């Protein structure tokens, strides 16, 4: 299963970006979709996740600013990021867990997309 992310870029503080992560391949079902980020010199952190298509999770640092959503028909997860702050600068990667045809579980990672918040 391959993941392709898009939507990163340079934005001023207070601005918005929308990240997308499209999964493709031999997908039977998807159980969870998550966004992680890693800033230089820091550990990777879980930013937001959605499981079972309903249950969502947000890191405290992004609550009320970021929204995760998914399009089941497109096997795509989105991360709408509003009121961006310089501390949101990081490489953002998506992670998808599910089942392939043949009932084999999979966990896939995208290559990441850079988000830079700076004036």
N, CA, C and O atoms as a DFTB+ gen file, in Angstrom:
476 C
 N C O
     1  1       0.862      -1.178       0.000
     2  2       0.000       0.000       0.000
     3  2       0.901       1.231       0.000
     4  3       1.818       1.347       0.813
     5  1       0.630       2.126      -0.907
     6  2       1.440       3.344      -1.030
     7  2       0.646       4.552      -0.561
     8  3      -0.565       4.645      -0.761
     9  1       1.359       5.470       0.066
    10  2       0.751       6.706       0.535
    11  2       1.437       7.882      -0.142
    12  3       2.663       7.930      -0.246
    13  1       0.636       8.816      -0.595
    14  2       1.175      10.026      -1.216
    15  2       0.576      11.232      -0.509
    16  3      -0.640      11.420      -0.485
    17  1       1.462      12.049       0.070
    18  2       1.024      13.245       0.789
    19  2       1.185      14.470      -0.093
    20  3       2.024      14.504      -0.994
    21  1       0.378      15.460       0.181
    22  2       0.488      16.733      -0.517
    23  2      -0.084      17.835       0.359
    24  3      -0.766      17.571       1.350
    25  1       0.204      19.069      -0.022
    26  2      -0.396      20.203       0.660
    27  2       0.526      20.993       1.565
    28  3       0.122      22.030       2.090
    29  1       1.740      20.540       1.762
    30  2       2.658      21.285       2.612
    31  2       3.146      22.550       1.926
    32  3       2.877      22.779       0.746
    33  1       3.862      23.362       2.679
    34  2       4.401      24.583       2.101
    35  2       4.785      25.585       3.157
    36  3       4.859      25.274       4.345
    37  1       5.028      26.801       2.694
    38  2       5.404      27.912       3.572
    39  2       4.182      28.796       3.798
    40  3       3.501      29.182       2.848
    41  1       3.909      29.113       5.053
    42  2       2.747      29.935       5.378
    43  2       3.116      30.864       6.523
    44  3       3.958      30.531       7.356
    45  1       2.492      32.011       6.560
    46  2       2.741      32.964       7.644
    47  2       1.989      32.545       8.902
    48  3       0.978      31.848       8.816
    49  1       2.466      32.959      10.056
    50  2       1.724      32.667      11.291
    51  2       0.288      33.157      11.191
    52  3       0.018      34.254      10.700
    53  1      -0.629      32.319      11.668
    54  2      -2.049      32.622      11.566
    55  2      -2.692      32.097      10.304
    56  3      -3.915      32.135      10.167
    57  1      -1.894      31.614       9.392
    58  2      -2.414      31.103       8.139
    59  2      -2.917      29.672       8.243
    60  3      -2.923      29.072       9.317
    61  1      -3.339      29.141       7.104
    62  2      -3.918      27.796       7.050
    63  2      -3.295      26.981       5.933
    64  3      -2.847      27.517       4.919
    65  1      -3.277      25.684       6.143
    66  2      -2.888      24.721       5.123
    67  2      -3.764      23.492       5.270
    68  3      -4.272      23.197       6.352
    69  1      -3.933      22.787       4.174
    70  2      -4.669      21.524       4.205
    71  2      -3.783      20.437       3.616
    72  3      -3.404      20.495       2.447
    73  1      -3.460      19.453       4.431
    74  2      -2.665      18.329       3.977
    75  2      -3.581      17.198       3.525
    76  3      -4.665      17.000       4.075
    77  1      -3.130      16.462       2.516
    78  2      -3.857      15.298       2.031
    79  2      -2.924      14.100       1.998
    80  3      -1.721      14.239       1.777
    81  1      -3.486      12.936       2.217
    82  2      -2.723      11.692       2.144
    83  2      -3.619      10.650       1.494
    84  3      -4.624      10.232       2.068
    85  1      -3.241      10.237       0.289
    86  2      -4.035       9.274      -0.461
    87  2      -3.367       7.910      -0.429
    88  3      -2.181       7.777      -0.730
    89  1      -4.138       6.909      -0.062
    90  2      -3.644       5.537      -0.014
    91  2      -4.109       4.784      -1.251
    92  3      -5.254       4.915      -1.684
    93  1      -3.201       3.996      -1.809
    94  2      -3.546       3.208      -2.990
    95  2      -2.882       1.846      -2.903
    96  3      -1.866       1.666      -2.231
    97  1      -3.483       0.893      -3.602
    98  2      -2.928      -0.447      -3.587
    99  2      -4.008      -1.478      -3.345
   100  3      -5.179      -1.262      -3.655
   101  1      -3.598      -2.589      -2.793
   102  2      -4.470      -3.748      -2.609
   103  2      -5.240      -3.642      -1.286
   104  3      -5.089      -4.480      -0.397
   105  1      -6.060      -2.606      -1.177
   106  2      -6.699      -2.286       0.094
   107  2      -8.081      -2.919       0.205
   108  3      -8.951      -2.688      -0.635
   109  1      -8.271      -3.711       1.241
   110  2      -9.595      -4.265       1.527
   111  2     -10.337      -3.335       2.479
   112  3     -11.504      -3.005       2.270
   113  1      -9.638      -2.925       3.520
   114  2     -10.255      -2.015       4.485
   115  2      -9.173      -1.217       5.194
   116  3      -8.014      -1.628       5.261
   117  1      -9.579      -0.066       5.722
   118  2      -8.671       0.791       6.482
   119  2      -9.208       0.936       7.895
   120  3     -10.378       1.269       8.084
   121  1      -8.368       0.690       8.882
   122  2      -8.791       0.749      10.275
   123  2      -8.427       2.061      10.949
   124  3      -9.160       2.540      11.815
   125  1      -7.307       2.641      10.562
   126  2      -6.851       3.867      11.211
   127  2      -6.007       4.689      10.253
   128  3      -5.269       4.155       9.425
   129  1      -6.136       6.000      10.387
   130  2      -5.340       6.928       9.603
   131  2      -4.850       8.003      10.559
   132  3      -5.632       8.553      11.335
   133  1      -3.570       8.301      10.505
   134  2      -2.981       9.224      11.467
   135  2      -2.038      10.185      10.772
   136  3      -1.518       9.899       9.694
   137  1      -1.825      11.321      11.400
   138  2      -0.811      12.287      10.985
   139  2       0.202      12.436      12.119
   140  3      -0.165      12.636      13.277
   141  1       1.461      12.336      11.768
   142  2       2.569      12.568      12.682
   143  2       3.375      13.766      12.169
   144  3       3.254      14.166      11.011
   145  1       4.182      14.316      13.042
   146  2       5.109      15.353      12.610
   147  2       6.418      15.219      13.377
   148  3       6.466      14.704      14.494
   149  1       7.455      15.693      12.749
   150  2       8.767      15.686      13.390
   151  2       9.503      16.953      13.023
   152  3       9.753      17.234      11.851
   153  1       9.842      17.708      14.042
   154  2      10.619      18.924      13.858
   155  2      12.096      18.601      14.060
   156  3      12.424      17.633      14.745
   157  1      12.985      19.390      13.479
   158  2      14.425      19.124      13.633
   159  2      14.830      19.064      15.098
   160  3      14.505      19.956      15.882
   161  1      15.539      18.010      15.457
   162  2      16.018      17.868      16.826
   163  2      14.988      17.380      17.817
   164  3      15.268      17.274      19.012
   165  1      13.792      17.081      17.326
   166  2      12.721      16.613      18.216
   167  2      12.234      15.237      17.798
   168  3      12.443      14.797      16.667
   169  1      11.574      14.563      18.747
   170  2      11.019      13.254      18.438
   171  2       9.734      13.406      17.622
   172  3       9.050      14.428      17.670
   173  1       9.445      12.357      16.881
   174  2       8.198      12.348      16.120
   175  2       7.026      12.304      17.088
   176  3       7.063      11.578      18.082
   177  1       5.993      13.073      16.803
   178  2       4.821      13.081      17.668
   179  2       3.555      12.849      16.859
   180  3       3.453      13.244      15.698
   181  1       2.604      12.204      17.496
   182  2       1.295      11.986      16.897
   183  2       0.503      13.280      16.993
   184  3       0.306      13.818      18.083
   185  1       0.056      13.771      15.861
   186  2      -0.678      15.026      15.824
   187  2      -2.184      14.783      15.870
   188  3      -2.895      15.411      16.654
   189  1      -2.660      13.880      15.037
   190  2      -4.093      13.605      14.969
   191  2      -4.304      12.223      14.375
   192  3      -3.485      11.737      13.594
   193  1      -5.404      11.600      14.750
   194  2      -5.704      10.286      14.230
   195  2      -7.196      10.054      14.166
   196  3      -7.969      10.677      14.893
   197  1      -7.587       9.156      13.295
   198  2      -8.993       8.784      13.199
   199  2      -9.056       7.275      13.024
   200  3      -8.415       6.708      12.139
   201  1      -9.837       6.637      13.881
   202  2      -9.969       5.186      13.820
   203  2     -11.429       4.807      13.673
   204  3     -12.321       5.488      14.178
   205  1     -11.650       3.725      12.982
   206  2     -13.016       3.262      12.784
   207  2     -13.867       4.278      12.062
   208  3     -15.093       4.172      12.051
   209  1     -13.226       5.263      11.457
   210  2     -13.963       6.278      10.728
   211  2     -14.679       7.279      11.599
   212  3     -15.307       8.209      11.093
   213  1     -14.592       7.099      12.923
   214  2     -15.374       7.953      13.824
   215  2     -14.528       8.538      14.945
   216  3     -14.581       9.740      15.209
   217  1     -13.765       7.705      15.591
   218  2     -13.015       8.138      16.763
   219  2     -11.815       8.971      16.336
   220  3     -11.005       8.530      15.520
   221  1     -11.704      10.155      16.878
   222  2     -10.606      11.043      16.536
   223  2      -9.766      11.364      17.759
   224  3     -10.238      11.320      18.895
   225  1      -8.520      11.685      17.497
   226  2      -7.569      12.063      18.547
   227  2      -6.797      13.283      18.076
   228  3      -6.458      13.394      16.897
   229  1      -6.521      14.191      18.989
   230  2      -5.690      15.345      18.694
   231  2      -4.681      15.554      19.814
   232  3      -5.004      15.392      20.990
   233  1      -3.482      15.909      19.450
   234  2      -2.508      16.328      20.451
   235  2      -2.994      17.627      21.077
   236  3      -3.630      18.440      20.405
   237  1      -2.704      17.827      22.342
   238  2      -3.165      19.032      23.028
   239  2      -2.712      20.301      22.316
   240  3      -3.422      21.307      22.314
   241  1      -1.548      20.249      21.723
   242  2      -0.968      21.442      21.105
   243  2      -1.704      21.894      19.846
   244  3      -1.517      23.018      19.380
   245  1      -2.555      20.999      19.291
   246  2      -3.238      21.361      18.041
   247  2      -4.753      21.387      18.184
   248  3      -5.455      21.743      17.238
   249  1      -5.267      21.014      19.357
   250  2      -6.718      21.006      19.556
   251  2      -7.299      22.377      19.270
   252  3      -6.709      23.403      19.610
   253  1      -8.451      22.378      18.645
   254  2      -9.180      23.604      18.280
   255  2      -8.546      24.353      17.129
   256  3      -9.053      25.394      16.713
   257  1      -7.429      23.833      16.601
   258  2      -6.816      24.476      15.424
   259  2      -6.749      23.523      14.234
   260  3      -6.890      23.952      13.089
   261  1      -6.536      22.239      14.496
   262  2      -6.417      21.248      13.434
   263  2      -7.662      20.364      13.413
   264  3      -8.266      20.100      14.452
   265  1      -8.039      19.910      12.212
   266  2      -9.163      18.993      12.056
   267  2      -8.767      17.874      11.105
   268  3      -8.326      18.118       9.982
   269  1      -8.934      16.645      11.575
   270  2      -8.673      15.493      10.727
   271  2      -9.988      14.967      10.171
   272  3     -11.006      14.940      10.863
   273  1      -9.948      14.551       8.915
   274  2     -11.141      13.987       8.288
   275  2     -10.693      12.986       7.236
   276  3      -9.518      12.936       6.870
   277  1     -11.636      12.192       6.756
   278  2     -11.291      11.199       5.750
   279  2     -12.393      11.063       4.720
   280  3     -13.564      11.327       4.993
   281  1     -11.993      10.648       3.539
   282  2     -12.915      10.334       2.450
   283  2     -12.753       8.855       2.168
   284  3     -11.770       8.437       1.557
   285  1     -13.715       8.062       2.613
   286  2     -13.595       6.616       2.474
   287  2     -13.544       6.176       1.013
   288  3     -12.825       5.238       0.668
   289  1     -14.292       6.839       0.177
   290  2     -14.344       6.456      -1.237
   291  2     -12.994       6.658      -1.918
   292  3     -12.659       5.958      -2.874
   293  1     -12.224       7.622      -1.418
   294  2     -10.928       7.939      -2.023
   295  2      -9.757       7.402      -1.202
   296  3      -8.600       7.592      -1.577
   297  1     -10.046       6.735      -0.090
   298  2      -8.978       6.257       0.807
   299  2      -7.997       7.383       1.127
   300  3      -6.779       7.209       1.088
   301  1      -8.557       8.515       1.437
   302  2      -7.746       9.715       1.657
   303  2      -8.057      10.319       3.016
   304  3      -9.214      10.396       3.430
   305  1      -7.008      10.743       3.698
   306  2      -7.161      11.444       4.970
   307  2      -6.635      12.859       4.797
   308  3      -5.656      13.102       4.091
   309  1      -7.316      13.785       5.462
   310  2      -6.955      15.194       5.368
   311  2      -6.601      15.729       6.751
   312  3      -7.040      15.203       7.774
   313  1      -5.803      16.777       6.753
   314  2      -5.522      17.502       7.990
   315  2      -5.645      18.984       7.681
   316  3      -4.772      19.577       7.048
   317  1      -6.733      19.567       8.134
   318  2      -6.936      21.002       7.983
   319  2      -6.262      21.695       9.156
   320  3      -6.586      21.434      10.314
   321  1      -5.333      22.567       8.850
   322  2      -4.545      23.239       9.888
   323  2      -4.813      24.737       9.812
   324  3      -4.484      25.392       8.823
   325  1      -5.408      25.263      10.864
   326  2      -5.720      26.686      10.933
   327  2      -4.915      27.362      12.034
   328  3      -4.389      26.707      12.934
   329  1      -4.832      28.679      11.946
   330  2      -4.109      29.453      12.955
   331  2      -2.725      28.848      13.228
   332  3      -2.346      28.614      14.376
   333  1      -2.000      28.609      12.166
   334  2      -0.700      27.972      12.294
   335  2       0.278      28.842      13.052
   336  3       0.255      30.069      12.955
   337  1       1.139      28.179      13.809
   338  2       2.143      28.844      14.623
   339  2       3.535      28.395      14.206
   340  3       3.679      27.312      13.638
   341  1       4.555      29.186      14.469
   342  2       5.919      28.765      14.110
   343  2       6.284      27.399      14.691
   344  3       7.041      26.647      14.077
   345  1       5.752      27.077      15.864
   346  2       6.081      25.780      16.471
   347  2       5.409      24.606      15.764
   348  3       5.683      23.452      16.096
   349  1       4.536      24.877      14.798
   350  2       3.952      23.811      13.993
   351  2       4.882      23.408      12.843
   352  3       4.609      22.441      12.132
   353  1       5.964      24.141      12.666
   354  2       6.910      23.820      11.602
   355  2       7.497      22.430      11.820
   356  3       8.061      22.137      12.874
   357  1       7.356      21.579      10.801
   358  2       7.813      20.195      10.914
   359  2       7.567      19.473       9.597
   360  3       6.890      19.982       8.704
   361  1       8.127      18.287       9.501
   362  2       7.786      17.386       8.412
   363  2       6.593      16.544       8.871
   364  3       6.658      15.869       9.899
   365  1       5.527      16.591       8.113
   366  2       4.290      15.879       8.468
   367  2       4.181      14.615       7.622
   368  3       4.337      14.649       6.401
   369  1       3.912      13.505       8.294
   370  2       3.790      12.220       7.611
   371  2       2.472      11.565       7.989
   372  3       1.986      11.713       9.111
   373  1       1.908      10.847       7.044
   374  2       0.703      10.099       7.371
   375  2       1.033       8.622       7.545
   376  3       2.018       8.108       7.015
   377  1       0.186       7.976       8.294
   378  2       0.336       6.568       8.634
   379  2      -1.033       5.924       8.512
   380  3      -2.021       6.441       9.032
   381  1      -1.087       4.796       7.824
   382  2      -2.368       4.125       7.594
   383  2      -2.233       2.660       7.957
   384  3      -1.269       1.994       7.579
   385  1      -3.218       2.170       8.700
   386  2      -3.274       0.748       9.056
   387  2      -4.547       0.156       8.473
   388  3      -5.599       0.796       8.461
   389  1      -4.436      -1.072       7.990
   390  2      -5.621      -1.716       7.458
   391  2      -5.373      -3.155       7.072
   392  3      -4.432      -3.797       7.537
   393  1      -6.242      -3.640       6.210
   394  2      -6.181      -5.023       5.746
   395  2      -6.152      -5.038       4.219
   396  3      -6.946      -4.358       3.568
   397  1      -5.236      -5.816       3.657
   398  2      -5.196      -5.982       2.208
   399  2      -6.080      -7.160       1.791
   400  3      -6.416      -8.015       2.610
   401  1      -6.443      -7.192       0.536
   402  2      -7.127      -8.375      -0.008
   403  2      -6.219      -9.586       0.231
   404  3      -5.011      -9.529       0.001
   405  1      -6.821     -10.672       0.695
   406  2      -6.023     -11.807       1.144
   407  2      -5.883     -11.810       2.648
   408  3      -5.262     -12.703       3.225
   409  1      -6.485     -10.770       3.303
   410  2      -6.543     -10.660       4.764
   411  2      -5.191     -10.466       5.425
   412  3      -4.983     -10.886       6.564
   413  1      -4.279      -9.836       4.716
   414  2      -2.984      -9.505       5.318
   415  2      -3.035      -8.091       5.881
   416  3      -3.414      -7.159       5.171
   417  1      -2.660      -7.915       7.145
   418  2      -2.627      -6.560       7.703
   419  2      -1.478      -5.751       7.112
   420  3      -0.450      -6.306       6.726
   421  1      -1.658      -4.459       7.045
   422  2      -0.585      -3.592       6.580
   423  2      -0.514      -2.338       7.432
   424  3      -1.506      -1.883       8.000
   425  1       0.680      -1.801       7.500
   426  2       0.942      -0.488       8.091
   427  2       1.847       0.237       7.115
   428  3       2.950      -0.230       6.830
   429  1       1.407       1.351       6.609
   430  2       2.186       2.096       5.619
   431  2       2.440       3.522       6.092
   432  3       1.646       4.114       6.823
   433  1       3.566       4.046       5.650
   434  2       3.964       5.429       5.965
   435  2       4.182       6.196       4.662
   436  3       4.682       5.655       3.676
   437  1       3.801       7.445       4.688
   438  2       4.123       8.324       3.590
   439  2       5.525       8.885       3.754
   440  3       6.150       8.724       4.801
   441  1       6.012       9.545       2.713
   442  2       7.370      10.097       2.758
   443  2       7.435      11.405       3.509
   444  3       8.508      11.833       3.934
   445  1       6.295      12.039       3.674
   446  2       6.272      13.288       4.422
   447  2       6.157      14.507       3.535
   448  3       6.556      14.495       2.371
   449  1       5.601      15.560       4.111
   450  2       5.501      16.839       3.429
   451  2       5.878      17.934       4.439
   452  3       5.449      17.902       5.592
   453  1       6.675      18.889       3.992
   454  2       7.202      19.903       4.891
   455  2       6.209      21.042       5.075
   456  3       5.652      21.571       4.113
   457  1       6.003      21.400       6.331
   458  2       5.198      22.576       6.676
   459  2       6.117      23.552       7.402
   460  3       6.726      23.210       8.416
   461  1       6.211      24.760       6.879
   462  2       7.032      25.792       7.489
   463  2       6.171      27.020       7.770
   464  3       5.551      27.582       6.868
   465  1       6.146      27.423       9.034
   466  2       5.356      28.578       9.442
   467  2       6.324      29.683       9.839
   468  3       7.012      29.586      10.855
   469  1       6.367      30.719       9.041
   470  2       7.342      31.783       9.278
   471  2       6.879      33.062       8.606
   472  3       6.232      33.037       7.559
   473  1       7.222      34.171       9.225
   474  2       6.919      35.473       8.618
   475  2       8.104      35.971       7.810
   476  3       8.041      37.051       7.223
